[in-house]
Amino acid sequence: MTASVHGPVDVVCLGESMVTFLPTQAGRLADVPSFVRGIGGAESNVACALAAAGHRTRWVGRVGADGFGDHLVSAIAAYGVDTSAVARDRERPTGVYFRTATDRATDAHEVVYYRAGSAASAMSPHTVPSGAVRSGRVLHLSGITAALSPDCLALMRDLAARRDGGPLVSFDVNHRPGLWRDPSAADVLLELARGADIVFVGEDEAEEAWGVRGADAIRAALPQPSVVVVKRGAAGAVSFTRRPERLPALGTGTEPAAGMEPGVGTDPGTDVVTTVPAPRVTVTAPVGAGDAFAAGFLSATLRGLTARQRLRHGHLWAAAALTVPGDLAPPPAAGHADRLVALDDEAWGRLHLGPGWTGEDQEVRTP
């Protein structure tokens, strides 16, 4: 099933999506007896989460002309995502991967990708429809795509180049050392991040990729983007926001300019630095939080909310993902999330979110 979105598109997400096999129990891949089929992909995860929240989204990718490709397109379209620009490749397969149930940050975690030579690796400036990619208010990309092939890297360099009149470019660094065969990976990711308008980067991955330690040093390494969001895991996140002319236009015009606290940071050359702690979360599966955080942050940006509100929405959407078994979870209802975002600092600091906190069945698995 291919779905089309009628009317203006809020966010276009481009990247590889794969069929993922989730273990039915903890343990080594060698010992897990069975797996449940799902979908995974940083950019399509963001598209699905935003669509579930009511935003108009489009996923642009490339899949094989096979059953797994059929499943991916159908499953992503079921969220309400426009998949009309997804290409089918008759010569290359859809990527798949298997993973264990343990935290990616631990030595016990295993993930096995079958994506070399996948259909997505054939994306290039010549095979991706430029009009569909640049049709949204925001174009969301990640560093994963750049690692798939030289053609994909050429595409990313083309898309991440800042252009007047084009969509706002959102870039999640998503440093995956295992994907890169080129020792220039760190330089490539830094180049792409510097070309974007909004950048998401983990404090740990910035240190691993660039040898840069701490949020201030990361901002110093990335002076060009209008917004840099540094994710600090359980410690929270900090955003550096410079007042550009483009970001406020994403809002409704009735709230403070996007990324700006009322009455603060009126000098266009001055950063507004906003730090928001993460709520405590009882984690079901430590996957999908980064994509969910980016989706929540972008959703609040599209609504014209302040930097503090955007970071809190990012944390809440991440908490929704952390409290379900798979990579994808429906975001909290806007009204419920807005009430939590409006809490004072003391009440926010007391939040402790566990499975079912959104009041809905969050578990998302595809048949």
mmCIF file of N, CA and C in Angstrom, residues 69-123:
data_model
loop_
_atom_site.group_PDB
_atom_site.id
_atom_site.type_symbol
_atom_site.label_atom_id
_atom_site.label_comp_id
_atom_site.label_asym_id
_atom_site.label_seq_id
_atom_site.Cartn_x
_atom_site.Cartn_y
_atom_site.Cartn_z
ATOM 1 N N GLY A 69 10.152 -5.198 1.074
ATOM 2 C CA GLY A 69 9.873 -3.839 0.620
ATOM 3 C C GLY A 69 8.389 -3.528 0.680
ATOM 4 N N ASP A 70 7.564 -4.494 0.267
ATOM 5 C CA ASP A 70 6.111 -4.323 0.360
ATOM 6 C C ASP A 70 5.693 -4.058 1.801
ATOM 7 N N HIS A 71 6.260 -4.832 2.704
ATOM 8 C CA HIS A 71 5.905 -4.695 4.118
ATOM 9 C C HIS A 71 6.301 -3.324 4.662
ATOM 10 N N LEU A 72 7.509 -2.887 4.346
ATOM 11 C CA LEU A 72 7.971 -1.589 4.839
ATOM 12 C C LEU A 72 7.067 -0.461 4.367
ATOM 13 N N VAL A 73 6.809 -0.409 3.082
ATOM 14 C CA VAL A 73 6.005 0.679 2.539
ATOM 15 C C VAL A 73 4.601 0.657 3.140
ATOM 16 N N SER A 74 4.025 -0.534 3.248
ATOM 17 C CA SER A 74 2.684 -0.657 3.811
ATOM 18 C C SER A 74 2.643 -0.249 5.278
ATOM 19 N N ALA A 75 3.631 -0.701 6.053
ATOM 20 C CA ALA A 75 3.643 -0.409 7.485
ATOM 21 C C ALA A 75 3.845 1.076 7.758
ATOM 22 N N ILE A 76 4.733 1.712 7.001
ATOM 23 C CA ILE A 76 4.982 3.148 7.190
ATOM 24 C C ILE A 76 3.782 3.960 6.728
ATOM 25 N N ALA A 77 3.183 3.552 5.617
ATOM 26 C CA ALA A 77 1.987 4.253 5.133
ATOM 27 C C ALA A 77 0.834 4.153 6.122
ATOM 28 N N ALA A 78 0.782 3.053 6.875
ATOM 29 C CA ALA A 78 -0.305 2.862 7.835
ATOM 30 C C ALA A 78 -0.296 3.914 8.939
ATOM 31 N N TYR A 79 0.840 4.559 9.166
ATOM 32 C CA TYR A 79 0.903 5.650 10.149
ATOM 33 C C TYR A 79 0.348 6.954 9.592
ATOM 34 N N GLY A 80 0.070 6.985 8.282
ATOM 35 C CA GLY A 80 -0.374 8.214 7.647
ATOM 36 C C GLY A 80 0.742 8.949 6.945
ATOM 37 N N VAL A 81 1.893 8.296 6.777
ATOM 38 C CA VAL A 81 3.038 8.901 6.104
ATOM 39 C C VAL A 81 2.868 8.766 4.597
ATOM 40 N N ASP A 82 3.176 9.836 3.856
ATOM 41 C CA ASP A 82 3.166 9.790 2.397
ATOM 42 C C ASP A 82 4.367 8.973 1.928
ATOM 43 N N THR A 83 4.105 7.892 1.219
ATOM 44 C CA THR A 83 5.172 7.022 0.704
ATOM 45 C C THR A 83 5.215 7.025 -0.820
ATOM 46 N N SER A 84 4.560 8.007 -1.439
ATOM 47 C CA SER A 84 4.448 8.015 -2.900
ATOM 48 C C SER A 84 5.784 8.231 -3.595
ATOM 49 N N ALA A 85 6.786 8.772 -2.883
ATOM 50 C CA ALA A 85 8.088 9.021 -3.496
ATOM 51 C C ALA A 85 9.100 7.916 -3.196
ATOM 52 N N VAL A 86 8.653 6.809 -2.623
ATOM 53 C CA VAL A 86 9.557 5.681 -2.354
ATOM 54 C C VAL A 86 9.779 4.905 -3.646
ATOM 55 N N ALA A 87 11.030 4.694 -4.015
ATOM 56 C CA ALA A 87 11.359 3.973 -5.248
ATOM 57 C C ALA A 87 11.509 2.487 -4.961
ATOM 58 N N ARG A 88 11.181 1.665 -5.952
ATOM 59 C CA ARG A 88 11.349 0.214 -5.855
ATOM 60 C C ARG A 88 12.480 -0.199 -6.789
ATOM 61 N N ASP A 89 13.405 -0.989 -6.256
ATOM 62 C CA ASP A 89 14.598 -1.409 -6.986
ATOM 63 C C ASP A 89 14.496 -2.902 -7.287
ATOM 64 N N ARG A 90 14.504 -3.257 -8.565
ATOM 65 C CA ARG A 90 14.360 -4.662 -8.955
ATOM 66 C C ARG A 90 15.684 -5.419 -8.928
ATOM 67 N N GLU A 91 16.779 -4.732 -8.687
ATOM 68 C CA GLU A 91 18.085 -5.388 -8.706
ATOM 69 C C GLU A 91 18.712 -5.519 -7.325
ATOM 70 N N ARG A 92 18.220 -4.752 -6.361
ATOM 71 C CA ARG A 92 18.814 -4.749 -5.026
ATOM 72 C C ARG A 92 17.739 -5.055 -3.992
ATOM 73 N N PRO A 93 18.107 -5.729 -2.898
ATOM 74 C CA PRO A 93 17.111 -6.134 -1.898
ATOM 75 C C PRO A 93 16.845 -5.053 -0.856
ATOM 76 N N THR A 94 15.770 -5.237 -0.142
ATOM 77 C CA THR A 94 15.479 -4.426 1.036
ATOM 78 C C THR A 94 16.378 -4.878 2.174
ATOM 79 N N GLY A 95 16.928 -3.927 2.928
ATOM 80 C CA GLY A 95 17.791 -4.268 4.052
ATOM 81 C C GLY A 95 17.000 -4.839 5.218
ATOM 82 N N VAL A 96 17.617 -5.736 5.965
ATOM 83 C CA VAL A 96 17.017 -6.294 7.182
ATOM 84 C C VAL A 96 18.091 -6.331 8.269
ATOM 85 N N TYR A 97 17.638 -6.364 9.534
ATOM 86 C CA TYR A 97 18.609 -6.557 10.613
ATOM 87 C C TYR A 97 17.972 -7.235 11.807
ATOM 88 N N PHE A 98 18.824 -7.864 12.603
ATOM 89 C CA PHE A 98 18.437 -8.567 13.821
ATOM 90 C C PHE A 98 19.181 -7.913 14.989
ATOM 91 N N ARG A 99 18.536 -7.820 16.125
ATOM 92 C CA ARG A 99 19.221 -7.273 17.290
ATOM 93 C C ARG A 99 18.797 -8.009 18.551
ATOM 94 N N THR A 100 19.627 -7.856 19.584
ATOM 95 C CA THR A 100 19.277 -8.404 20.889
ATOM 96 C C THR A 100 18.457 -7.378 21.658
ATOM 97 N N ALA A 101 17.960 -7.787 22.818
ATOM 98 C CA ALA A 101 17.088 -6.926 23.610
ATOM 99 C C ALA A 101 17.852 -6.004 24.543
ATOM 100 N N THR A 102 19.170 -6.126 24.588
ATOM 101 C CA THR A 102 19.955 -5.355 25.558
ATOM 102 C C THR A 102 20.254 -3.954 25.047
ATOM 103 N N ASP A 103 20.679 -3.099 25.964
ATOM 104 C CA ASP A 103 21.003 -1.716 25.658
ATOM 105 C C ASP A 103 22.145 -1.652 24.651
ATOM 106 N N ARG A 104 22.012 -0.766 23.654
ATOM 107 C CA ARG A 104 23.065 -0.608 22.650
ATOM 108 C C ARG A 104 24.394 -0.188 23.262
ATOM 109 N N ALA A 105 24.328 0.438 24.431
ATOM 110 C CA ALA A 105 25.554 0.953 25.051
ATOM 111 C C ALA A 105 26.338 -0.115 25.802
ATOM 112 N N THR A 106 25.797 -1.316 25.917
ATOM 113 C CA THR A 106 26.481 -2.366 26.671
ATOM 114 C C THR A 106 27.204 -3.317 25.726
ATOM 115 N N ASP A 107 28.193 -4.004 26.262
ATOM 116 C CA ASP A 107 28.950 -4.965 25.463
ATOM 117 C C ASP A 107 28.115 -6.179 25.076
ATOM 118 N N ALA A 108 27.021 -6.420 25.805
ATOM 119 C CA ALA A 108 26.185 -7.586 25.521
ATOM 120 C C ALA A 108 25.291 -7.369 24.309
ATOM 121 N N HIS A 109 25.166 -6.129 23.869
ATOM 122 C CA HIS A 109 24.260 -5.854 22.743
ATOM 123 C C HIS A 109 24.849 -6.367 21.438
ATOM 124 N N GLU A 110 23.998 -7.006 20.661
ATOM 125 C CA GLU A 110 24.398 -7.478 19.342
ATOM 126 C C GLU A 110 23.402 -6.963 18.309
ATOM 127 N N VAL A 111 23.903 -6.571 17.180
ATOM 128 C CA VAL A 111 23.052 -6.218 16.055
ATOM 129 C C VAL A 111 23.738 -6.717 14.793
ATOM 130 N N VAL A 112 22.988 -7.372 13.938
ATOM 131 C CA VAL A 112 23.527 -7.913 12.692
ATOM 132 C C VAL A 112 22.719 -7.328 11.540
ATOM 133 N N TYR A 113 23.407 -6.577 10.690
ATOM 134 C CA TYR A 113 22.761 -5.939 9.539
ATOM 135 C C TYR A 113 22.991 -6.752 8.274
ATOM 136 N N TYR A 114 21.947 -6.856 7.481
ATOM 137 C CA TYR A 114 22.048 -7.411 6.134
ATOM 138 C C TYR A 114 21.583 -6.299 5.197
ATOM 139 N N ARG A 115 22.497 -5.320 5.022
ATOM 140 C CA ARG A 115 22.122 -4.126 4.260
ATOM 141 C C ARG A 115 23.159 -3.769 3.189
ATOM 142 N N ALA A 116 24.289 -4.446 3.154
ATOM 143 C CA ALA A 116 25.294 -4.148 2.124
ATOM 144 C C ALA A 116 24.686 -4.383 0.744
ATOM 145 N N GLY A 117 24.808 -3.398 -0.135
ATOM 146 C CA GLY A 117 24.237 -3.521 -1.470
ATOM 147 C C GLY A 117 22.730 -3.426 -1.497
ATOM 148 N N SER A 118 22.135 -2.858 -0.435
ATOM 149 C CA SER A 118 20.674 -2.750 -0.373
ATOM 150 C C SER A 118 20.163 -1.728 -1.375
ATOM 151 N N ALA A 119 18.861 -1.757 -1.599
ATOM 152 C CA ALA A 119 18.234 -0.787 -2.503
ATOM 153 C C ALA A 119 18.512 0.635 -2.051
ATOM 154 N N ALA A 120 18.503 0.857 -0.733
ATOM 155 C CA ALA A 120 18.704 2.215 -0.221
ATOM 156 C C ALA A 120 20.091 2.747 -0.552
ATOM 157 N N SER A 121 21.073 1.847 -0.656
ATOM 158 C CA SER A 121 22.429 2.301 -0.953
ATOM 159 C C SER A 121 22.551 2.873 -2.355
ATOM 160 N N ALA A 122 21.537 2.664 -3.203
ATOM 161 C CA ALA A 122 21.549 3.196 -4.565
ATOM 162 C C ALA A 122 20.924 4.584 -4.655
ATOM 163 N N MET A 123 20.528 5.157 -3.504
ATOM 164 C CA MET A 123 20.025 6.531 -3.542
ATOM 165 C C MET A 123 21.162 7.466 -3.940
#
